[in-house]
C-alpha cells in the first residue's frame, strides 16, 4: 500500500530538476506514490527523459502558476489561485494525498497551508518547527521558527505540546525533554513571555526541564525547544550565517595549514560531510505543526536528496497520525480548575 | 604617558594565571599601567615569580573577595562589598584608572558597573555589546546581548546611537551601517518592538539601513546590529553552541577523510586558527555601553592573549572618549517637536 505525497515541483531554487530527481529517488526507495505539481507538459517531458523507460509510481497534477522565492507571501498567495502550492495543499485537504512537501517560499507555503487547510481543532496558531543535529547525535526540534512573531504564553504552551508529540512520533524519542528558550536556567530568568510561559509548561503532563539557553539548541541537552517565531527565526538565521562564515574560515585556515591544494580538497571533503549533518534539509525540512493536514517545508537550496528526505518525512508524519494526536490533545484537555474550587461548600 | 587600566585578577575560569600573564603581555606591548585587583599576598607572590626580575608597570590593589561564575549576580553584588569587581570599578569611578576589564561573571559585572558607575546622563539603559567577525573581514557589533531582556523602542534607539559611536571610534568604521535585527527586510516585517523602533532609527542622523536578519550578523552586510537583550543573548549563545558542534563534527569528518591521526592533527590546527578569528575574546571582550566609565567584560575562558586584548580595548575605549560623545549625544539632542506646533497662530 503506497502513501500518496504531493510534491511542489516548482519550489526549489533550481526547480524542477531537484524535485524530479528527488521524486524518482523517493519512489525507488520508499513506499510512496508522488504527485508532482506544476506545468503538466514541461514536467511530463522532463520526467520521461529522467525515467528513461523505468516505471515508477509518479503522477503529474497540473498547476499553471507558481510562487517565486522573492515574491511577497501574502500578495502572491491571494493573487495566484492556481499556484503549485495551493493545488498541492488542496489535494491534502481533499484527502487525495496524505501529505505535501515544498522547497519553495516559506512564507507563502505557511500562508497557503493556513488558508487551504486551516488550523486543527483547538490550535490557535500553527508553528513551523525545524529539526537540528546535536552533539549527542539525537536531533532536537526548535519551534516556532517564523510562523508567529508576537506570541502569548498560551501559544508557546501549544507549541510545546505539538513539538513533544512530533519528537515522540517522528523522531522516536521516548520521553522528550521540553525546554523554553531563554537567557538563563532559573525560572526567574527571561523576558515577560518566557516567565509567564514557565508555569503553564510546568503543569503539563510532559517532561518539562525548565529554561534552556541558545547553546542548548545544539548540545543535545533538550529535545524540544519552544520560543516565539521571532526569536526562533533569529536563532535559525544566525546559525545559517555562522555556518557560512565557518566554511569560509575553515577553507582559509586549512589552505594555510597544509598546502593550498591539499587544504582546499580536504576542507571541501570535510565540510561537505559535516554540512550534510548540519543541514536541516537532511532531516527532511520543517514541519508546519497545527494545520489540518501534513505540510513540510524544505530549504530553497534543496538538492535531490533533500527532496527525497522531505517526501520521506511527509510520509512518516502522515503515518504517525500526529495531527490526530494533536487534535485529541487540544479538544479533550480538561478546562483549568476553578481557582479556589476546593473551598466551595459541599452541598 | 601610560593609560591606567584596572584588571579583575579573579575573573576568569582559571584566574589568576591568565590575568597575571595577560597583564604582563599587555605591559610589554601597550602603553598601559595595569592595576591587578585581588588578594594582595597571593597576587604579589605569583606576579614576582612570573616577572622573574623584569620591571613592568603593574600594581596590585587589594580586594578580599571575589564573585564566582556560578553565583547569582544580584545577591553576590550586594553581599560582597569588597569584591575584586567592585574595587576595580571604584577605581574607575574615582578616576584613578581610565578603564576596567574583567573576564568574570557577566551578570555580576554588569550589575556592579551599573551600581558603582551609574548610567551616563540621558542613557536609560546601558547595553552589553559584542564584536563579532564577518565574512567581509571587518567586524560587526551586536547589542544588546544580555543587559536588558524587555526593551522599549526608545532603548533600541539609544543602543543604535551608542553602537554607532563605538563602531566609529573603536572599530574605526567611517560611516557604520546600522540595522535592526528582525525576521525580514521590509519595514513591515518583525515584531511589535522592531516595527516601532524602525521609524525612530529612520529619523536619526546615522546610516540606518533598515531591518537585517540573523545571517547578517556574520556576513558583513551591517556594522551595528541592534536588538533587545533577550534576542541578542539567544543569538550569541546559539552561536557558541553551534561553534562547539561544528568543531566536533569537523573533527569527526576530518578523521574519516584522511587517516585518524593526520585528521585529528589537521582539524586541531585548522580549528584553532579559525577559532581565534571567531572567538569574541580575540576582539577584547564585550564593552558595556552607557555607564559612566569604561567597563569591558571578557569570556570566562579567556586566556593570556584574550586578557591582553581586553586591556587593550579598555585603553582604546578610554582614549576614544566615547562616553563623552554618548553623553553629548543624549544631553544635546533637541526635544522632539511638538506635534502640530506649526499650526499654532504666530503672535
XYZ file of C-alpha atoms in Angstrom:
694
model
C 0.000 0.000 0.000
C 1.678 3.204 -1.178
C 1.463 6.523 0.677
C 0.411 9.363 -1.617
C 2.523 12.520 -1.273
C 2.055 15.744 -3.243
C 5.315 17.439 -4.224
C 5.539 21.077 -5.310
C 7.623 20.626 -8.462
C 8.225 24.385 -8.738
C 9.512 25.141 -5.238
C 13.306 24.954 -5.024
C 15.797 27.467 -6.387
C 16.665 25.115 -9.272
C 13.196 23.657 -9.752
C 12.020 21.408 -11.242
C 15.228 19.360 -11.627
C 15.862 18.557 -7.922
C 12.153 17.806 -7.491
C 12.048 15.416 -10.452
C 15.177 13.595 -9.394
C 14.141 13.611 -5.739
C 10.748 12.132 -6.613
C 12.464 9.359 -8.555
C 14.834 8.612 -5.651
C 11.908 8.548 -3.235
C 9.813 6.208 -5.346
C 12.709 3.804 -5.740
C 13.400 3.634 -2.007
C 10.175 4.362 -0.178
C 6.612 3.032 -0.235
C 5.281 6.272 -1.751
C 3.388 7.483 -4.796
C 4.488 11.029 -5.679
C 2.119 13.565 -7.209
C 4.257 16.168 -8.948
C 2.511 19.527 -9.034
C 3.397 22.019 -11.784
C 3.145 22.776 -15.503
C 1.971 19.452 -16.918
C 3.661 19.491 -20.302
C 7.082 20.597 -19.091
C 7.055 18.133 -16.217
C 5.911 15.257 -18.427
C 8.728 15.807 -20.915
C 11.442 16.173 -18.259
C 10.162 13.251 -16.221
C 10.119 10.817 -19.123
C 13.663 11.780 -20.064
C 14.802 11.231 -16.444
C 12.896 7.941 -16.123
C 14.212 6.617 -19.424
C 11.639 3.830 -19.542
C 11.702 2.987 -15.808
C 8.213 2.566 -14.341
C 7.657 4.349 -11.029
C 4.517 5.494 -9.166
C 4.820 9.175 -10.137
C 1.823 11.182 -11.314
C 1.660 14.707 -12.620
C -1.009 17.174 -11.487
C -1.276 20.403 -13.436
C -0.801 23.825 -11.854
C -0.464 26.809 -14.199
C 1.282 29.169 -11.752
C 3.978 29.096 -9.105
C 5.144 31.465 -6.385
C 8.732 32.698 -6.642
C 11.202 32.941 -3.745
C 11.246 36.733 -3.804
C 7.505 37.247 -4.024
C 5.702 38.713 -1.037
C 3.852 35.822 0.530
C 0.563 37.492 1.428
C 0.047 39.006 -2.011
C 1.220 36.004 -4.028
C -0.961 33.580 -2.102
C -4.050 35.701 -2.752
C -3.243 36.502 -6.370
C -2.113 33.106 -7.674
C -5.147 30.889 -7.326
C -3.612 28.102 -9.394
C -0.170 28.044 -7.792
C 1.569 24.691 -7.385
C 1.446 25.209 -3.591
C -2.272 25.798 -3.496
C -3.020 22.909 -5.867
C -0.846 20.559 -3.785
C -2.415 21.621 -0.496
C -5.913 21.183 -1.946
C -5.011 17.559 -2.662
C -4.171 17.245 1.043
C -7.377 18.985 2.099
C -9.493 16.746 -0.146
C -7.682 13.626 1.127
C -6.346 12.667 -2.291
C -2.877 12.579 -0.773
C -1.548 12.039 2.770
C 0.919 14.947 2.783
C 2.575 17.793 0.888
C 6.211 18.861 0.545
C 7.585 22.086 -0.935
C 11.068 23.579 -1.067
C 9.556 26.930 -2.043
C 8.943 30.328 -0.459
C 8.484 29.568 3.271
C 6.165 32.478 3.979
C 3.930 31.609 1.027
C 3.851 27.928 1.993
C 2.817 28.748 5.569
C 0.162 31.221 4.418
C -1.180 28.810 1.781
C -1.345 25.937 4.268
C -3.150 28.026 6.840
C -5.612 29.234 4.198
C -6.252 25.940 2.403
C -6.017 23.508 5.322
C -6.938 25.678 8.311
C -5.839 25.016 11.865
C -6.534 21.779 13.751
C -9.373 21.978 16.287
C -8.148 23.728 19.428
C -4.927 25.039 17.853
C -4.694 28.831 17.972
C -1.502 29.229 15.957
C 0.267 26.671 13.773
C 4.051 26.678 14.262
C 6.976 25.986 11.973
C 9.442 23.558 13.535
C 12.982 22.721 12.493
C 14.935 19.622 13.340
C 18.611 20.257 14.059
C 21.601 17.985 14.746
C 23.179 17.978 18.206
C 26.390 16.944 19.899
C 24.644 13.903 21.374
C 23.737 12.555 17.944
C 19.969 12.693 18.578
C 18.364 15.610 16.738
C 16.431 18.262 18.614
C 13.422 20.250 17.481
C 13.068 24.031 17.720
C 9.722 25.775 17.289
C 8.379 28.258 16.316
C 10.947 29.470 13.760
C 8.930 32.025 11.890
C 5.202 31.464 11.689
C 4.315 33.738 14.633
C 6.372 36.766 15.607
C 4.417 38.031 18.599
C 3.239 35.222 20.846
C 1.226 34.784 24.019
C 2.192 32.257 26.715
C -0.718 30.072 25.579
C 0.787 29.901 22.076
C 4.110 28.665 23.460
C 2.214 26.148 25.580
C 0.614 24.756 22.428
C 3.979 24.707 20.634
C 5.340 22.603 23.500
C 2.522 20.068 23.211
C 2.816 19.827 19.416
C 6.618 19.656 19.442
C 6.592 16.965 22.105
C 4.194 14.840 20.065
C 6.342 15.292 16.954
C 9.529 14.333 18.809
C 7.864 11.185 20.127
C 6.139 10.158 16.910
C 8.599 11.081 14.168
C 11.965 11.436 15.915
C 11.166 8.384 18.075
C 12.367 9.998 21.303
C 10.577 8.141 24.069
C 10.278 10.855 26.729
C 11.331 14.123 25.055
C 12.791 16.801 27.333
C 10.967 20.073 26.675
C 12.502 23.473 27.474
C 11.770 27.163 26.982
C 14.437 29.082 25.071
C 15.561 31.811 27.475
C 18.632 33.637 28.774
C 19.310 31.643 31.928
C 18.205 28.476 33.640
C 16.407 29.807 36.701
C 12.641 30.191 36.485
C 13.030 33.929 37.144
C 15.333 34.425 34.127
C 13.935 35.507 30.792
C 11.530 38.059 29.399
C 7.872 38.609 30.233
C 6.799 35.969 27.717
C 9.062 33.173 28.975
C 8.356 33.928 32.633
C 4.615 33.697 32.008
C 5.027 30.541 29.926
C 7.063 28.709 32.586
C 4.183 27.888 34.995
C 1.981 26.802 32.088
C 4.509 24.206 30.905
C 5.200 23.099 34.471
C 1.654 21.833 34.833
C 1.538 19.951 31.524
C 1.959 16.153 31.554
C 5.283 16.436 29.674
C 8.946 16.115 30.647
C 9.457 19.863 31.158
C 13.049 20.689 32.094
C 12.670 24.457 32.522
C 14.557 27.214 30.755
C 17.358 26.407 28.328
C 19.796 28.709 26.532
C 20.783 29.231 22.911
C 23.668 26.802 23.225
C 21.274 24.022 24.241
C 19.795 24.003 20.738
C 22.919 22.178 19.570
C 24.295 20.358 22.605
C 21.655 17.690 22.973
C 20.560 18.680 26.495
C 16.994 19.297 25.382
C 14.834 17.613 22.721
C 12.050 20.150 22.188
C 12.866 23.851 22.488
C 9.998 26.325 22.348
C 10.168 30.036 21.601
C 8.234 32.682 19.729
C 8.700 32.807 15.971
C 10.802 35.973 16.089
C 13.392 34.513 18.449
C 13.360 31.142 16.654
C 13.858 32.783 13.290
C 16.784 34.838 14.595
C 18.375 31.660 16.041
C 17.888 29.808 12.751
C 19.210 32.585 10.510
C 22.117 33.308 12.855
C 23.055 29.642 12.577
C 22.903 29.812 8.780
C 25.128 32.883 8.731
C 27.632 31.387 11.139
C 27.787 28.130 9.176
C 28.700 30.078 6.057
C 31.351 32.073 7.921
C 32.820 28.895 9.408
C 33.052 27.265 5.989
C 34.975 30.228 4.593
C 37.276 30.482 7.593
C 37.899 26.772 7.617
C 38.856 26.853 3.966
C 41.236 29.712 4.603
C 42.786 28.090 7.638
C 43.199 24.630 6.077
C 44.847 26.058 2.995
C 47.438 27.736 5.189
C 47.847 24.715 7.462
C 48.784 22.261 4.715
C 49.470 23.120 1.084
C 46.840 25.200 -0.672
C 45.610 22.452 -2.958
C 45.535 19.656 -0.402
C 43.916 22.027 2.067
C 41.190 23.050 -0.337
C 40.454 19.434 -1.187
C 40.385 18.386 2.460
C 38.214 21.248 3.549
C 35.767 20.583 0.739
C 35.513 16.920 1.642
C 35.379 17.521 5.358
C 32.916 20.335 5.106
C 30.597 18.505 2.754
C 30.475 15.590 5.154
C 29.653 17.716 8.130
C 27.421 20.089 6.216
C 25.213 17.119 5.470
C 24.851 16.508 9.180
C 24.261 20.203 9.864
C 21.864 20.850 7.022
C 18.213 20.915 8.128
C 17.183 19.615 4.699
C 18.910 16.339 5.517
C 16.303 15.990 8.206
C 13.610 16.444 5.615
C 12.611 20.051 6.058
C 10.492 21.885 8.562
C 7.072 20.540 9.517
C 4.279 23.065 9.918
C 2.560 21.794 13.062
C -1.055 22.521 13.910
C -2.665 22.661 10.452
C -5.312 20.170 9.279
C -3.018 18.087 7.150
C 0.645 17.358 6.564
C 2.771 20.192 5.190
C 6.584 20.026 5.220
C 8.672 22.985 4.035
C 12.220 22.490 2.769
C 15.089 24.874 2.062
C 15.190 26.621 -1.307
C 18.645 25.154 -1.911
C 17.311 21.586 -1.560
C 19.014 19.027 -3.789
C 17.649 15.645 -4.957
C 18.471 14.039 -1.639
C 16.822 16.794 0.405
C 13.678 16.495 -1.728
C 13.620 12.744 -1.174
C 14.025 13.313 2.573
C 11.177 15.808 2.504
C 8.924 13.241 0.848
C 10.031 10.671 3.420
C 9.253 12.952 6.358
C 5.860 13.890 4.889
C 5.048 10.171 4.646
C 6.316 9.459 8.187
C 4.390 12.443 9.554
C 1.191 11.189 7.887
C 1.682 7.615 9.087
C 2.425 8.653 12.661
C -1.021 10.192 12.978
C 0.369 13.222 14.793
C -2.420 15.501 13.708
C -4.996 13.169 15.199
C -2.977 13.188 18.456
C -2.716 16.985 18.441
C -6.429 17.402 17.834
C -7.193 14.900 20.608
C -4.811 16.686 22.961
C -6.392 20.082 22.405
C -10.033 19.103 22.324
C -10.001 16.601 25.208
C -7.947 18.663 27.616
C -9.923 19.499 30.723
C -10.645 23.131 31.437
C -8.296 24.591 34.030
C -9.647 24.032 37.556
C -11.551 26.968 39.021
C -9.286 28.714 41.449
C -10.438 28.139 44.980
C -12.921 25.475 43.866
C -11.990 23.267 46.794
C -13.090 25.923 49.207
C -16.652 25.867 47.989
C -19.094 24.410 50.473
C -20.130 20.884 49.526
C -23.908 20.629 49.219
C 52.164 58.744 29.322
C 50.694 55.398 30.380
C 46.964 54.632 30.436
C 45.870 53.169 33.771
C 43.639 50.079 33.480
C 42.198 48.103 36.395
C 42.128 44.337 35.825
C 39.972 41.950 37.832
C 42.614 39.349 38.678
C 39.966 36.920 39.961
C 37.587 36.867 36.982
C 38.388 34.080 34.523
C 37.747 30.357 34.984
C 41.450 29.754 35.627
C 42.170 33.003 37.475
C 44.540 34.465 38.390
C 47.048 32.832 35.975
C 45.633 34.136 32.664
C 45.181 37.588 34.255
C 48.772 37.715 35.534
C 50.237 36.574 32.240
C 47.850 38.774 30.249
C 48.816 41.818 32.300
C 52.487 41.117 31.614
C 51.860 40.725 27.861
C 49.867 43.965 27.844
C 52.518 45.965 29.700
C 55.220 44.734 27.365
C 53.322 45.707 24.214
C 50.975 48.546 25.086
C 51.296 51.976 26.716
C 49.385 50.825 29.815
C 49.825 50.565 33.576
C 47.819 47.605 34.906
C 46.243 47.627 38.363
C 45.672 43.993 39.326
C 42.721 43.669 41.700
C 42.579 40.696 44.082
C 44.129 39.079 47.159
C 47.310 41.116 47.600
C 49.638 38.476 49.022
C 48.757 35.719 46.578
C 48.993 38.064 43.607
C 52.293 39.534 44.761
C 53.927 36.120 45.093
C 52.651 34.823 41.751
C 53.461 38.047 39.945
C 57.069 38.191 41.117
C 57.614 34.589 40.061
C 56.133 35.322 36.601
C 58.102 38.572 36.250
C 61.356 36.953 37.314
C 63.051 40.306 37.848
C 61.545 42.081 34.823
C 60.282 45.591 35.678
C 56.835 46.391 34.323
C 54.178 48.983 35.279
C 51.950 46.565 37.190
C 50.445 47.456 40.558
C 48.433 45.347 42.934
C 45.278 46.640 44.636
C 43.851 44.519 47.406
C 40.350 43.048 47.303
C 39.450 40.418 49.883
C 36.551 38.828 47.988
C 35.616 37.772 44.503
C 32.393 36.717 42.763
C 32.335 33.206 41.298
C 30.959 32.263 37.871
C 28.036 30.331 39.309
C 26.980 32.919 41.891
C 23.700 34.722 41.390
C 24.638 38.194 40.249
C 22.117 40.281 42.186
C 22.856 38.636 45.514
C 26.646 38.429 45.118
C 26.940 42.073 44.128
C 25.036 43.206 47.202
C 26.711 40.791 49.605
C 30.351 41.090 48.587
C 31.260 44.675 49.280
C 34.965 44.077 48.806
C 34.767 42.015 45.606
C 37.523 42.475 43.007
C 34.878 43.759 40.584
C 33.582 46.395 42.929
C 37.068 47.514 43.964
C 38.129 47.789 40.304
C 35.049 49.716 39.290
C 35.516 52.121 42.213
C 38.953 52.936 40.822
C 37.206 53.863 37.566
C 34.546 55.890 39.347
C 37.170 57.807 41.349
C 39.232 58.437 38.188
C 42.284 56.565 39.494
C 42.172 54.470 36.322
C 40.794 55.040 32.813
C 39.039 51.684 32.471
C 38.258 48.252 33.908
C 38.403 44.761 32.440
C 37.051 41.520 33.887
C 36.672 38.002 32.493
C 34.314 37.157 35.346
C 30.599 36.550 35.872
C 28.905 38.712 33.199
C 25.731 39.361 35.154
C 27.680 40.401 38.246
C 29.975 42.655 36.206
C 27.028 44.429 34.601
C 25.200 44.827 37.895
C 28.353 46.070 39.665
C 29.101 48.570 36.910
C 25.572 49.934 36.907
C 25.679 50.247 40.703
C 29.172 51.690 41.119
C 29.402 53.819 37.967
C 25.766 54.608 37.215
C 24.401 55.447 33.772
C 25.675 58.293 31.607
C 23.432 61.371 31.552
C 20.496 60.750 29.225
C 21.063 56.989 28.969
C 18.062 54.983 30.169
C 19.629 51.530 29.885
C 23.276 50.579 29.446
C 23.783 47.817 26.860
C 26.288 44.999 26.513
C 27.785 44.862 23.026
C 29.790 42.107 21.373
C 32.120 42.441 18.453
C 31.999 39.528 16.010
C 33.992 38.572 12.902
C 32.294 38.655 9.499
C 32.797 37.284 6.000
C 33.925 40.716 4.829
C 36.814 40.812 7.315
C 35.527 43.922 9.115
C 33.996 43.038 12.478
C 30.424 43.944 13.278
C 28.896 44.880 16.609
C 25.725 43.376 18.089
C 23.905 44.968 21.007
C 22.256 44.408 23.447
C 23.333 40.830 24.227
C 22.032 40.448 27.724
C 21.789 43.571 29.830
C 18.112 44.236 29.111
C 15.618 41.496 28.340
C 12.458 43.524 27.835
C 13.081 46.712 25.875
C 11.128 49.692 24.616
C 11.718 51.213 21.165
C 13.482 54.149 22.870
C 16.005 51.728 24.406
C 16.843 50.255 20.999
C 17.159 53.797 19.649
C 19.780 54.537 22.324
C 21.568 51.246 21.596
C 21.809 52.324 17.949
C 23.376 55.663 18.858
C 25.857 54.119 21.300
C 26.768 51.244 18.987
C 27.303 53.606 16.079
C 29.658 55.756 18.155
C 31.586 52.674 19.284
C 31.914 51.362 15.715
C 33.234 54.726 14.560
C 35.581 55.360 17.482
C 36.993 51.932 18.352
C 36.393 49.786 15.262
C 37.342 52.758 13.022
C 34.432 52.241 10.623
C 33.880 55.610 8.998
C 30.144 55.520 8.302
C 28.797 52.447 10.094
C 25.688 50.835 8.638
C 23.117 50.393 11.414
C 20.313 47.806 11.230
C 17.567 46.360 13.413
C 17.750 42.588 13.935
C 14.465 41.285 12.579
C 12.903 38.458 10.544
C 12.726 40.143 7.136
C 13.979 43.213 5.361
C 10.758 45.118 4.736
C 9.806 47.796 7.253
C 6.583 45.889 7.964
C 8.452 42.702 8.954
C 9.279 41.975 12.567
C 7.586 42.060 15.943
C 5.897 44.959 17.707
C 9.221 46.164 19.134
C 11.138 46.251 15.855
C 8.255 47.823 13.937
C 8.008 50.616 16.492
C 11.787 51.074 16.551
C 12.098 51.406 12.768
C 10.699 54.965 12.398
C 12.818 56.134 15.377
C 16.059 54.989 13.748
C 14.973 56.348 10.373
C 14.990 59.891 11.717
C 18.401 59.663 13.438
C 21.437 61.223 11.733
C 23.012 57.775 11.238
C 23.455 55.448 8.274
C 20.341 53.373 9.025
C 19.906 50.509 6.544
C 16.626 49.115 7.895
C 15.906 45.595 9.089
C 18.548 42.885 8.870
C 18.318 39.154 9.589
C 20.233 36.744 11.795
C 22.577 35.802 8.967
C 23.636 39.437 8.586
C 25.390 39.269 11.961
C 28.164 37.291 10.266
C 28.079 38.265 6.595
C 29.401 41.803 6.874
C 26.324 43.495 5.380
C 25.751 45.570 8.502
C 28.171 47.089 11.042
C 25.920 47.804 14.025
C 23.029 45.437 14.725
C 20.567 46.398 17.453
C 18.139 44.140 19.286
C 16.758 43.636 22.763
C 18.973 41.766 25.225
C 16.872 38.617 25.101
C 17.164 38.200 21.342
C 20.838 39.211 21.355
C 21.662 36.737 24.091
C 19.906 33.924 22.221
C 21.856 34.804 19.049
C 25.136 34.855 20.989
C 24.566 31.603 22.868
C 23.225 29.855 19.761
C 26.445 30.832 18.016
C 28.518 29.422 20.879
C 26.609 26.141 20.770
C 26.890 25.834 17.014
C 30.626 26.583 17.088
C 31.132 23.731 19.519
C 29.044 21.366 17.403
C 30.963 22.361 14.279
C 34.289 21.682 15.989
C 33.185 18.180 16.975
C 31.701 17.401 13.578
C 34.729 18.753 11.798
C 36.996 16.567 13.888
C 34.859 13.530 13.113
C 34.712 14.269 9.425
C 38.419 15.061 9.040
C 39.413 11.875 10.825
C 37.364 9.860 8.350
C 38.532 11.891 5.347
C 42.242 11.308 5.894
C 43.780 8.956 8.449
C 42.624 9.359 12.006
C 45.862 10.774 13.333
C 46.565 13.166 10.496
C 42.920 14.230 10.528
C 42.936 14.952 14.237
C 46.116 16.988 13.930
C 44.822 18.933 10.944
C 41.466 19.653 12.493
C 43.102 20.848 15.698
C 45.419 23.173 13.814
C 42.761 24.391 11.426
C 40.171 24.831 14.091
C 42.462 26.663 16.464
C 43.341 29.110 13.720
C 39.784 29.862 12.852
C 38.542 29.698 16.421
C 40.831 32.617 17.125
C 39.075 34.600 14.442
C 35.671 33.519 15.670
C 36.299 33.998 19.349
C 34.839 37.229 20.715
C 37.661 37.396 23.262
C 40.103 37.993 20.423
C 38.241 41.228 19.917
C 38.845 42.111 23.515
C 35.562 41.268 25.155
C 32.230 42.978 25.326
C 32.007 46.678 26.154
C 29.216 47.771 28.472
C 27.990 50.927 26.754
C 26.174 53.713 28.548
C 27.752 53.588 32.011
C 29.826 56.450 33.484
C 33.182 54.874 32.828
C 34.868 52.151 30.829
C 33.904 48.549 31.634
C 34.810 45.674 29.311
C 33.627 42.129 30.047
C 35.514 39.126 28.662
C 34.666 35.451 28.373
C 35.299 33.204 31.374
C 37.522 31.011 29.223
C 39.831 33.938 28.422
C 43.472 33.023 28.031
C 46.519 35.312 28.386
C 46.000 36.736 24.930
C 42.314 37.430 25.487
C 43.140 39.221 28.751
C 45.732 41.343 26.954
C 43.174 42.165 24.265
C 40.672 43.125 26.924
C 43.178 45.536 28.466
C 43.913 46.925 25.010
C 40.233 47.520 24.233
C 39.664 49.148 27.630
C 42.527 51.544 26.871
C 41.272 52.242 23.331
C 37.735 52.787 24.619
C 39.004 55.275 27.210
C 41.203 57.101 24.716
C 38.465 57.383 22.116
C 36.351 59.445 24.509
C 33.203 57.547 23.539
C 31.479 58.185 26.832
C 31.889 61.923 26.385
C 30.380 61.565 22.893
C 27.496 59.466 24.192
C 26.736 61.944 26.973
C 26.891 64.833 24.483
C 24.632 62.962 22.074
C 21.967 62.311 24.685
C 22.010 65.607 26.510
C 22.270 67.916 23.488
C 19.634 66.206 21.384
C 16.701 68.532 20.793
C 13.375 67.571 22.289
C 11.035 66.051 19.730
C 8.958 68.777 18.009
C 5.511 69.312 19.455
C 3.057 67.683 17.145
C 1.009 70.312 15.327
C 3.286 73.101 16.556
C 3.368 74.697 13.121
C -0.355 75.153 13.201
C -0.208 77.406 16.225
C -1.050 81.023 15.484
C 2.059 83.205 15.407
C 1.753 86.096 17.851
